[in-house]
Structures are given as C-alpha cells and as structure tokens.
XYZ file of C-alpha atoms in Angstrom:
624
model
C 92.123 30.271 5.602
C 92.938 32.995 2.725
C 92.405 36.370 2.110
C 89.064 37.265 0.079
C 90.780 39.188 -2.100
C 94.033 41.361 -2.305
C 94.776 44.880 -2.182
C 96.364 46.669 -4.742
C 98.766 47.501 -1.807
C 99.761 46.432 1.622
C 101.313 48.789 3.891
C 103.051 45.531 5.284
C 103.282 41.640 4.636
C 104.595 39.482 7.089
C 106.255 36.217 5.941
C 105.546 33.700 8.558
C 103.429 32.892 11.229
C 105.655 31.897 14.207
C 106.644 33.740 17.540
C 108.344 36.479 15.519
C 105.796 36.797 12.130
C 103.336 36.783 15.326
C 104.618 39.472 17.595
C 105.670 41.482 14.789
C 101.844 41.540 13.417
C 101.411 42.466 17.229
C 103.574 44.765 17.897
C 102.914 46.962 15.343
C 98.737 46.738 15.313
C 98.987 48.069 19.112
C 101.825 50.558 18.454
C 100.555 54.567 19.061
C 101.086 54.974 15.574
C 98.720 53.026 14.489
C 96.464 53.126 17.198
C 96.698 57.333 15.954
C 95.996 56.212 12.417
C 92.872 54.308 13.492
C 91.637 56.806 15.577
C 91.458 58.977 12.510
C 89.939 56.449 10.719
C 92.663 54.518 8.505
C 93.026 51.103 8.978
C 96.479 49.680 8.263
C 96.448 46.808 5.356
C 98.368 44.217 6.625
C 98.489 40.830 5.561
C 100.792 37.769 7.444
C 101.629 34.800 4.612
C 102.523 31.446 6.154
C 103.601 28.114 4.335
C 101.571 26.779 7.147
C 98.129 26.973 9.173
C 99.729 29.405 11.919
C 99.294 26.825 14.603
C 101.629 24.426 12.952
C 104.599 26.848 13.133
C 107.807 25.495 14.434
C 107.491 27.573 17.485
C 105.075 25.392 18.987
C 107.461 22.705 19.576
C 110.197 24.639 21.477
C 109.465 22.455 25.175
C 112.509 24.352 27.659
C 111.766 27.951 28.771
C 112.062 31.529 27.555
C 115.089 33.276 29.434
C 114.615 36.576 31.986
C 116.057 37.733 34.759
C 112.320 37.853 36.781
C 114.241 36.592 39.535
C 111.395 34.687 41.108
C 113.196 31.634 42.285
C 116.963 32.734 42.987
C 118.180 36.489 42.906
C 119.167 37.727 39.501
C 120.649 40.647 37.302
C 119.849 41.592 33.625
C 123.459 42.362 33.378
C 124.225 38.276 34.446
C 122.154 37.284 31.644
C 123.995 39.930 29.144
C 127.101 38.271 30.026
C 126.142 35.173 29.601
C 124.536 35.686 26.183
C 128.132 37.086 25.078
C 129.759 34.712 26.621
C 127.391 31.660 24.994
C 128.213 32.678 21.949
C 131.815 32.824 22.192
C 132.122 36.495 22.097
C 130.811 36.918 18.316
C 127.856 38.577 19.662
C 127.095 42.495 18.961
C 126.679 43.559 22.474
C 124.583 46.245 21.886
C 122.151 44.250 20.432
C 122.647 41.523 23.744
C 122.139 44.305 25.884
C 118.537 44.987 24.553
C 117.794 40.943 24.510
C 118.783 40.803 28.544
C 117.556 44.129 29.627
C 114.123 43.962 28.028
C 113.472 40.195 28.613
C 111.373 40.482 32.126
C 109.109 43.215 30.331
C 108.685 40.630 27.266
C 107.614 37.446 29.676
C 105.293 39.714 31.753
C 103.950 40.770 28.745
C 103.404 37.562 27.269
C 101.945 36.335 30.639
C 99.226 39.316 30.639
C 98.184 38.265 27.186
C 97.396 34.863 28.342
C 100.424 32.560 28.171
C 99.921 29.866 31.216
C 103.342 30.084 32.605
C 104.151 26.947 35.406
C 104.095 28.690 38.619
C 105.483 28.531 42.456
C 103.364 28.065 45.313
C 103.145 31.531 45.948
C 101.933 32.382 42.774
C 104.657 33.842 40.660
C 105.916 32.488 37.249
C 108.296 29.641 37.907
C 111.694 29.496 36.409
C 114.358 26.584 36.093
C 117.813 26.160 35.161
C 119.389 26.130 31.708
C 122.527 25.463 30.096
C 124.790 28.580 30.422
C 122.778 30.528 32.862
C 124.815 32.058 35.556
C 124.910 34.419 38.741
C 127.630 37.013 38.910
C 129.399 37.195 35.467
C 129.358 33.238 34.966
C 129.095 31.524 38.646
C 127.177 29.325 39.937
C 123.793 28.123 37.501
C 121.202 30.010 38.349
C 116.882 29.490 37.797
C 116.468 32.338 35.020
C 113.868 30.347 32.218
C 110.255 30.617 32.705
C 108.331 27.543 31.455
C 105.295 26.067 31.274
C 106.431 22.570 32.153
C 108.323 21.175 29.004
C 105.572 23.353 26.402
C 105.965 26.704 26.394
C 106.255 27.252 22.706
C 102.917 25.845 22.444
C 101.391 28.314 25.105
C 103.069 31.151 23.309
C 102.230 30.605 19.906
C 98.628 29.866 20.824
C 98.499 33.035 22.942
C 100.090 34.912 20.215
C 97.612 33.631 17.319
C 94.787 34.505 19.787
C 95.633 38.067 19.899
C 96.186 38.135 16.499
C 93.066 36.716 15.485
C 91.297 39.199 18.127
C 93.053 42.007 16.133
C 91.698 41.133 12.722
C 95.051 40.511 11.507
C 94.501 39.001 7.884
C 95.895 35.867 7.141
C 97.360 34.103 3.913
C 97.711 30.409 5.141
C 99.310 27.508 3.754
C 100.506 30.250 0.705
C 104.511 29.177 -0.057
C 106.484 32.387 -0.902
C 108.339 32.100 -4.243
C 110.119 35.069 -4.048
C 111.591 38.288 -2.370
C 110.933 41.485 -4.718
C 112.950 44.103 -4.706
C 112.905 47.120 -6.801
C 115.961 46.791 -9.755
C 118.577 48.546 -7.795
C 118.134 46.602 -4.837
C 117.511 49.644 -2.262
C 114.063 48.844 -1.798
C 111.488 45.900 -0.893
C 108.642 45.808 -3.602
C 106.843 42.734 -2.352
C 106.292 38.963 -2.546
C 105.298 36.385 -5.021
C 103.706 33.297 -3.483
C 102.203 29.933 -4.734
C 98.349 29.506 -2.956
C 98.182 25.782 -2.319
C 94.621 25.657 -2.443
C 94.380 27.020 -5.488
C 97.676 26.568 -7.319
C 97.650 29.775 -8.629
C 100.555 32.489 -8.113
C 100.293 35.725 -6.359
C 101.744 39.449 -6.900
C 101.518 40.392 -3.497
C 102.579 44.510 -3.738
C 103.631 46.400 0.084
C 105.516 48.858 0.604
C 107.242 46.828 3.656
C 108.092 43.221 4.202
C 108.933 41.398 6.869
C 111.041 37.759 6.649
C 109.906 35.542 9.624
C 110.358 32.247 8.168
C 112.206 30.583 10.631
C 115.480 28.137 10.723
C 116.761 25.632 8.429
C 117.478 22.214 9.936
C 116.107 20.127 6.972
C 119.949 21.050 6.043
C 120.678 17.997 7.854
C 119.346 14.378 7.665
C 118.929 13.952 12.124
C 117.478 17.271 13.306
C 114.805 18.514 15.988
C 113.360 20.663 13.429
C 109.994 20.605 11.907
C 109.830 18.810 7.841
C 108.822 22.573 6.597
C 112.340 24.240 8.052
C 113.932 24.526 5.051
C 115.563 27.850 5.401
C 113.033 29.101 2.963
C 113.842 33.091 3.901
C 117.268 33.316 3.943
C 117.426 31.225 0.601
C 114.885 33.996 -0.421
C 117.384 36.784 0.377
C 120.278 35.268 -1.160
C 118.127 35.132 -4.068
C 117.302 38.649 -4.062
C 121.459 39.562 -4.172
C 121.239 39.860 -0.459
C 124.301 38.309 2.209
C 123.488 36.150 4.955
C 125.617 36.734 8.366
C 127.142 33.983 10.569
C 125.335 31.359 8.337
C 128.154 28.901 9.130
C 127.009 28.455 12.752
C 124.479 25.886 12.906
C 123.965 24.788 17.029
C 123.543 20.963 17.583
C 121.320 20.272 20.575
C 122.939 17.459 22.333
C 119.838 15.587 23.464
C 118.166 14.082 20.097
C 116.114 11.146 20.996
C 118.338 8.366 19.203
C 117.733 8.419 15.183
C 115.089 9.956 14.751
C 116.242 13.737 15.852
C 113.474 14.135 17.968
C 114.185 16.891 20.745
C 114.556 15.824 24.590
C 114.581 19.036 26.319
C 117.524 21.007 28.097
C 114.883 21.048 30.915
C 115.017 17.048 31.271
C 118.867 18.017 32.336
C 118.040 21.230 34.053
C 115.571 18.435 36.494
C 118.849 16.025 36.754
C 119.360 14.318 34.255
C 122.815 13.161 33.407
C 124.149 12.242 30.633
C 126.751 8.937 30.778
C 128.992 6.799 28.368
C 129.272 2.835 28.576
C 130.802 2.694 31.143
C 128.257 4.559 32.966
C 130.409 7.771 33.844
C 128.907 10.637 34.190
C 131.394 12.050 31.776
C 130.340 15.929 31.622
C 132.211 16.035 34.989
C 135.401 15.755 33.078
C 134.467 18.466 30.320
C 132.586 21.057 32.086
C 133.359 20.555 35.963
C 131.507 23.726 37.248
C 128.638 23.519 35.322
C 128.791 19.599 34.226
C 125.593 18.897 32.327
C 124.445 22.366 31.888
C 127.349 23.663 29.989
C 126.432 25.402 26.748
C 124.745 23.568 24.021
C 127.650 23.427 21.965
C 130.193 22.131 24.900
C 128.204 19.563 25.473
C 127.771 18.271 21.696
C 131.082 18.002 21.085
C 131.730 16.299 24.646
C 129.408 14.020 23.324
C 131.152 13.460 20.293
C 134.862 13.103 21.931
C 133.433 10.027 23.985
C 131.892 8.369 21.207
C 134.750 9.077 18.987
C 136.794 7.408 21.996
C 135.266 4.485 21.690
C 132.820 5.140 25.009
C 129.749 5.482 22.900
C 126.402 3.252 23.234
C 124.297 1.824 20.431
C 120.737 2.343 20.312
C 118.563 -0.371 22.062
C 116.178 -0.599 18.755
C 119.563 -1.748 16.955
C 121.426 -2.976 19.155
C 124.000 -4.176 16.984
C 124.278 -1.216 15.279
C 126.876 1.582 15.533
C 127.446 2.635 19.379
C 127.236 6.644 17.974
C 124.819 7.704 20.912
C 125.391 8.124 24.671
C 122.496 7.495 27.583
C 120.075 10.324 29.385
C 119.813 9.295 32.876
C 116.599 10.409 34.049
C 115.821 7.858 37.016
C 117.128 10.066 39.298
C 113.983 12.323 38.898
C 111.459 11.800 41.330
C 108.523 10.284 38.805
C 105.904 12.442 39.993
C 107.845 15.685 39.242
C 108.772 14.169 36.250
C 105.109 13.588 34.957
C 104.564 17.563 36.501
C 107.513 19.491 34.613
C 108.204 17.205 32.031
C 105.340 15.570 30.416
C 106.315 15.966 26.781
C 109.830 14.303 27.117
C 108.164 11.654 29.048
C 105.304 10.838 26.278
C 108.003 11.375 23.063
C 110.606 8.798 25.083
C 107.476 6.330 25.521
C 106.197 6.441 22.185
C 109.396 6.739 19.977
C 111.486 4.300 22.418
C 109.210 1.925 23.960
C 111.107 3.205 27.304
C 110.183 4.265 30.684
C 112.674 7.171 31.749
C 111.996 6.583 35.644
C 113.587 2.952 35.179
C 115.272 3.233 31.704
C 118.518 4.914 30.356
C 117.400 6.700 27.100
C 120.061 6.744 24.190
C 120.636 10.471 22.927
C 122.899 11.938 19.951
C 122.959 15.304 19.298
C 120.773 17.005 16.651
C 120.686 20.016 14.148
C 118.424 22.535 16.232
C 119.134 26.086 15.316
C 120.586 28.388 12.977
C 122.351 31.136 14.454
C 123.242 33.374 11.324
C 120.572 34.699 9.002
C 119.447 37.955 7.155
C 121.597 40.626 9.160
C 119.605 43.258 10.696
C 119.817 46.199 12.993
C 118.506 46.465 16.352
C 115.024 47.999 15.087
C 114.531 44.542 12.397
C 116.181 46.439 9.426
C 117.793 44.308 6.472
C 120.851 45.256 5.648
C 123.777 44.973 2.948
C 127.580 45.278 4.255
C 129.991 46.630 1.540
C 133.616 45.706 3.164
C 133.115 49.612 5.388
C 129.540 50.229 6.135
C 126.106 49.013 6.205
C 123.468 49.852 4.013
C 119.904 49.058 4.793
C 117.375 48.111 2.169
C 114.715 50.234 2.472
C 111.538 48.612 3.685
C 112.489 44.953 4.102
C 112.631 43.724 7.537
C 113.470 40.596 9.254
C 112.848 38.551 12.763
C 113.002 35.375 14.674
C 115.747 32.399 13.738
C 115.590 33.375 10.220
C 117.881 36.689 11.028
C 120.633 37.926 12.606
C 120.918 40.547 14.825
C 123.691 38.671 16.481
C 122.210 38.462 20.041
C 123.464 34.343 19.768
C 126.664 34.760 17.845
C 128.549 31.153 17.675
C 126.159 29.358 19.716
C 123.060 30.136 21.422
C 122.313 29.929 25.314
C 118.745 27.940 25.786
C 115.355 30.041 26.696
C 117.109 33.227 24.311
C 115.671 32.021 20.733
C 111.743 32.351 22.204
C 113.106 35.809 23.610
C 114.915 37.086 20.564
C 111.930 35.790 18.518
C 108.992 37.605 20.496
C 111.428 40.781 21.430
C 112.760 41.639 18.136
C 109.747 40.248 16.122
C 107.681 43.017 18.238
C 110.421 45.652 17.791
C 110.732 45.416 14.118
C 106.493 45.447 14.072
C 107.112 49.118 16.097
C 109.616 50.169 13.421
C 107.639 49.777 10.686
C 104.593 51.093 12.522
C 106.412 54.453 12.085
C 107.534 53.679 8.645
C 103.624 53.126 7.631
C 102.413 56.077 9.714
C 104.531 58.553 7.553
C 102.185 57.187 4.682
C 99.781 55.300 4.692
C 98.288 53.504 1.774
C 94.657 54.037 3.011
C 95.051 57.415 3.630
C 93.200 60.313 1.318
C 96.424 62.211 1.259
C 98.936 59.093 0.537
C 101.734 59.647 -1.757
C 101.537 56.592 -4.075
C 103.778 58.217 -6.725
C 106.161 54.962 -6.424
C 103.797 52.557 -6.099
C 104.252 52.087 -9.963
C 108.067 51.114 -9.708
C 107.151 48.192 -7.022
C 103.458 47.042 -8.448
C 106.101 46.335 -11.951
C 108.814 45.120 -10.229
C 106.184 42.460 -8.166
C 104.215 41.780 -11.099
C 107.730 40.578 -13.105
C 108.924 38.285 -10.778
C 104.934 36.623 -10.820
C 104.906 36.545 -14.445
C 108.478 34.564 -14.073
C 107.148 32.374 -11.794
C 104.213 31.689 -13.301
C 106.070 30.269 -16.280
C 108.190 28.430 -14.078
C 105.756 26.513 -12.355
C 103.755 25.760 -15.854
C 107.150 24.197 -17.125
C 107.093 22.038 -13.240
C 103.753 20.881 -14.266
C 104.349 19.900 -17.710
C 107.366 18.075 -17.026
C 104.780 15.610 -15.562
C 104.305 14.561 -19.621
C 108.121 13.463 -19.601
C 107.402 11.917 -15.665
C 105.035 9.363 -17.361
C 107.401 8.369 -20.015
C 109.942 6.969 -17.908
C 109.909 4.023 -15.778
C 111.569 5.840 -12.788
C 109.386 8.767 -12.793
C 112.125 10.975 -14.190
C 114.971 10.671 -16.481
C 117.458 10.097 -13.096
C 114.949 8.495 -11.188
C 115.808 11.072 -8.128
C 112.714 13.375 -6.813
C 112.691 16.415 -4.503
C 112.425 14.287 -1.232
C 115.366 12.261 -2.096
C 117.743 14.548 -2.991
C 116.995 16.215 0.113
C 117.546 13.047 2.329
C 120.739 13.250 -0.134
C 121.347 16.592 0.754
C 121.018 15.912 4.407
C 124.028 13.483 4.353
C 126.158 15.025 2.631
C 125.830 18.640 5.195
C 125.942 15.801 7.949
C 129.119 14.360 6.927
C 130.831 17.505 6.133
C 129.580 20.066 9.448
C 127.785 17.761 11.871
C 129.302 19.054 15.570
C 132.827 19.070 13.560
C 134.260 19.470 10.577
C 137.247 20.060 8.673
C 138.530 21.472 5.168
C 138.705 18.065 3.935
C 134.820 17.382 4.989
C 134.017 20.606 3.387
C 135.424 20.088 0.276
C 133.782 16.659 -0.161
C 130.294 18.293 0.800
C 130.860 21.190 -2.023
C 132.017 18.677 -4.800
C 129.205 16.331 -4.116
C 127.056 19.345 -3.975
C 128.049 20.971 -7.465
C 128.575 17.907 -9.297
C 125.668 15.582 -7.957
C 123.026 17.312 -5.948
C 122.760 20.981 -8.317
C 122.305 18.935 -11.277
C 119.939 17.062 -10.331
C 117.650 19.223 -8.833
C 117.659 21.607 -12.035
C 115.862 18.707 -14.281
C 113.256 18.175 -11.190
C 109.795 18.457 -12.638
C 106.317 17.626 -10.952
C 104.704 14.355 -11.900
C 101.068 15.480 -11.927
C 99.465 18.190 -14.078
C 97.508 19.642 -11.435
C 98.964 22.924 -9.419
C 96.748 22.791 -6.468
C 97.369 21.215 -3.845
C 100.718 19.770 -5.441
C 103.479 19.476 -2.866
C 105.747 18.053 -4.763
C 106.042 21.538 -6.354
C 106.788 23.024 -2.911
C 109.138 20.440 -2.380
C 111.115 21.168 -5.548
C 110.979 24.714 -4.511
C 112.167 23.437 -0.888
C 115.161 21.551 -2.212
C 116.399 24.167 -4.518
C 116.293 26.421 -1.611
C 118.092 24.104 0.132
C 120.976 23.568 -2.226
C 121.428 27.173 -2.433
C 121.509 27.685 1.368
C 123.802 24.864 1.280
C 126.447 26.472 -0.299
C 126.491 28.933 1.300
C 126.839 27.548 4.695
C 129.709 25.317 3.421
C 131.546 28.826 1.859
C 131.167 30.762 5.438
C 132.578 27.271 7.019
C 135.225 27.049 5.069
C 136.526 30.503 5.256
C 136.634 30.416 8.763
C 139.705 29.173 9.585
C 139.391 28.433 13.686
C 136.924 26.760 16.574
C 134.952 28.685 18.119
C 131.348 28.327 19.662
C 129.200 25.447 17.668
C 132.167 25.548 15.052
C 134.710 22.671 15.620
C 136.981 22.934 13.047
C 139.435 19.792 13.487
C 141.730 21.081 11.042
C 142.072 24.581 13.041
C 141.072 23.977 16.798
C 141.610 27.091 18.370
C 139.862 30.129 18.756
C 141.428 32.980 16.737
C 140.552 36.175 17.758
C 142.968 38.367 15.852
C 141.574 37.308 12.363
C 138.590 35.878 13.212
C 136.483 38.002 15.855
C 134.260 39.018 12.800
C 131.313 37.885 11.210
C 131.090 36.282 7.852
C 128.722 38.303 5.049
C 128.736 35.787 2.730
C 126.684 36.201 -0.966
C 125.049 33.467 -3.166
C 128.162 33.312 -5.594
C 130.137 32.020 -2.236
C 131.704 35.737 -1.575
C 132.620 35.646 1.395
C 133.459 39.479 4.247
C 133.666 40.060 7.548
C 132.411 42.131 9.690
C 133.782 43.847 13.255
C 132.034 42.783 16.082
C 130.392 44.872 18.266
C 132.263 45.143 21.544
C 131.021 47.612 24.535
C 130.914 46.099 27.829
C 132.657 42.689 27.529
C 136.153 41.894 26.178
C 137.010 38.622 24.655
C 138.457 36.017 27.249
C 138.948 32.420 27.305
C 135.521 30.861 27.586
C 135.065 27.997 30.448
C 132.152 26.401 32.018
C-alpha cells in the first residue's frame, strides 16, 4: 500500500509500523487536540512509513507477555514493578521514566484489551498473568505473576490489533518504503522530514514534515546469532548518527538466554515461567548456584552469563544436530510441564522446537544458547518522546523530532531490560509521543486556513536537497552493475552486502556476545575499519533496475550496521565496568563512582557521560 500522492507538507511522519509507531499514530489521532481539530473540519496530515508491510513488523514475534501490576492472579503493586525495573536495569535506569512505566502499565494493558487484544483468561474471565524473570513482590521478594499473556503470541495479538485500529482510523501508510535519510535543518535544531526509497517504483521520495517520529526497532542484525527479524538493521539509530545526533547507552545489548541452538530463534521466557529448567551436561539445574532465590527466572543478563559460565567451565553440551560439534549449549528441560498445559500456553515454543530442532519438548531435552535479542540504548528521548542532544551539562531538544520503542532510549531499561517491559515501553511511550505531537500539531496544523507556513520553505529546501544527493547515489549504485558484469566474482572484491553483514555479525559476536574485554573490542574495531568498512564503501548493485531491487536496500542496511557497530564498540570501550548486560572480563565489578551514568556517543566515536536520574531508590548490590 502506497499513498496515492504525497502531500507538500505533513503535520507528522511516523517511521516504523510496529507497536511503537502504531501506538504513536493512535495516540495522536485520538488525542483531545486532534478531536477538536476534526470538529473544526481540519484533518491532520499524517503518514506512517514502513520498511515492511506493518503486519510483518518484529513486534509480532514477541511471545511471552506484557508486564503490568494488574494483580489478577496474585496481589501486586506498581511500586514493586517500578523497583524491579530499576534493579533489573542495574540502577542505570532514569527513575522518573521507570515510575511512569510502572504506574501506567495497568492502564496500557487494559486499553489494549479494550481495543481487541485477545489475552488468555483466568477461569473467572480476567486477563491471565504468568511469572517472568526479575518480577517480584515486596521490593525484591518472591517472584510474582505480572506478565499478561496471550498463550505465547502476545506480540502477534498486539500488532494485529493496533494495525486494525489504525486502518479503522484511516491512517495512511507508505508500505515497503525504505527511509534513507533523517533530515534536520542546517543548524540541526529542527526536524525537516525524511527521504525514502519507494521500493515498488525505485523512486527516491522527499517527504516534508513539521514533525518526525522514529520508531524503527532494534539492531539485532549486528550479531550473527540473533532472535531478531532479518530486517532489524538498526536503521533509525544509524539515521540519527548520520544526522549528527547521539545515541544513549548503545553498548547495552541484551542476549536472551534461550535461543534455540545455532538458529538464534527465541524460545520464550514463558517456557521457564511454566516450569522449564536449565541443565548442564551433568544434568544439574545449575541456576540454583548462580541465583539461589529466583533460579531460572532471574534477570536475563544473569541467566545468560550463567549459561556462558557453564559452557566455559566445560559443562556445555553439543547440539544433537551436530553431536561432534562444539559443546557451546546447555539443555532446556521442559519435560516436567504437563503436555496438555504446554500445548495450551506454549504452542509457538512447541512448534518451533518440533520444526527447527526435530525434538519433542514433552520428552526431549532442548539445546539452547544465548541469542542477541534487544537493544537497551538508542536515540535519547524525554518522557514525552522528544529527541535531544546532550552537550555535557544539559540537554537541548531537537524541535519536532521524536522517537519511541526499541530504537529509542527513555532509559526505563538501563543496562538490562526485564521481560515483558519491551511491549509496555513501546505501547506506553509510543502513545505518549503521539500525544505530544498532537499538541504541537494543534498549535499550527498544516491544513488550517490560518496556518503559519513561514518556515515551511526552510524545511522543504533541506529535504529536497538531501533527496537530490540520495537520488544521485542511487544512480551510482545502479550504474555499478556494469562494472559487476565485467568481474568474474561480481565485483572487484568478491564481496556483496549479505556476505558483509554475515562477516560483521561474526566479528561483533566474538567481540561483545555476553562478555567482552579491551582486547576483543580492539580486535573488532581493527577488523571493522580495515576490512569491513572499505569493502562496504565500494559496494554496488548487480542489476540496473531500481524497482524491487533488494540489493540496493541491503547495501544501505550494511552501511547502517557498520556505522552503528563502531558506535557500539566505542561506547563499550569507554565503559570500564561490568553492569547489566555488559560483562567486561577486564573490569569485572560495577563502578558506581565513575560509571553510574549514561553513555552518549556520536558518529565520530566521541563518548560523553550523562547523570542517571535517581529519585526514590539509591543504588545497591544486585542479587537474585
């Protein structure tokens, strides 16, 4: 689906159509301000641009639950959720943001239910809830059932519901358009719009907008083994870097403990919430040693490190598909779960194991290893979704630029995200961003007869200039196919975008997967800058056709990934401590004196640190 025509100017353009982008669109359109405008006969000009057809967005792969202190199964309190979120993030959490997350979580989930999300139910008809790692009662006490779920397909339910609601609201989509540029005014103080490739026609499009929201998801494709979709190439984060903005806490990448061996496919935390147990080669339920109280439902970073410790100690197992291969997995034992219960609440987990491992989880042990799963850092935003720049002492908001979801960092996840908090973050802060944009639109709507369009020419000129540059680059990429035809290997180096993505993923995995050190980081930077980047710079398409040329978008994706990889490595190198998902072998202890602060990295690799907002819970030792 593509727009019949592009408007000369939009009130707002939303980039990304997962839970965050769709929530922002709905929050905007349902706001009192926009309702008032419509009553006056003024229709807001809104466009949602998506790299994919929206129902293919990665939100649909979320399995286990969305966290909220509903108290439907056990007594719960949002203050406990608030504390757990801070502790889970190893105190690198801005507590003003975490407080909003926890306090408004029940409202967010209930609103999703009212829009049509088909949650699993208790016998008396309430939304069902299950345990998830790191969620407790009484400020770190016993585990509590806080994750609202829909079997193990909650993301699918939420994505479909939000999309249907957007269609009902008449939201206009530009589907399968690849955004190549985030355009700011010359002084970088204001958003001007975006540039995108319409993959159906192969045409570069200049999209002018007074407000832009980036909601492009994470960057799991930085790593070889990932639970993320093929399309999560960190585009929004890379666009921000290219536009001269910073990324916050980008060194913190969560590895989910239970990726199906050598596929990276996620086996939901729900499997352990329902009774699954991690075992080593000796059959020992080893999490009892690492997290004696919470065991297999400790925070994800704790479980992932424990798995790697078992493997490093020689107690790993080989993938049954490769019995003579490396012993770099452990077992997930689900045989203690009642088979009928398993089929009812874990259908996707069961299907995944059966189809991709040829195992029966009711009888067989399942090989798993940590898989790159979630990017805790991203574009720095306020609790109203405004993107800002940090100058060492204070932040300056970029006028008209917003972000939401995994590509952003409002810092509710800190150094490690708790399970169930990602969907909540996307829906809650996506909605808040939509409300903020709505208030801005109401002040000066494009379609108003009284609109002040004095600055529109400035915005239009900036976007048109960027589109011209990008169109010329596209032409050069396509002309390169002539060179490719003259080379036996396709190009002068024998490389292509897909092979380079794979090489980059392997380099990043060796450098940063679960643990790292100055040596592994330095080695990765050397390979990135001397081998991968030079190869990326000379990539070109092997076909002259612009329409539906996936190689062109793949080239831009690998460019984005290499730029983002350097930022991740630089930020990792600057943090001389172990915290949350980052385990530095050369700095094994948390260092609150020097690093209880958010990293802020730019495209040049310069890293500054910004204080954490601490209001209610001072840092203390993190134990499970």
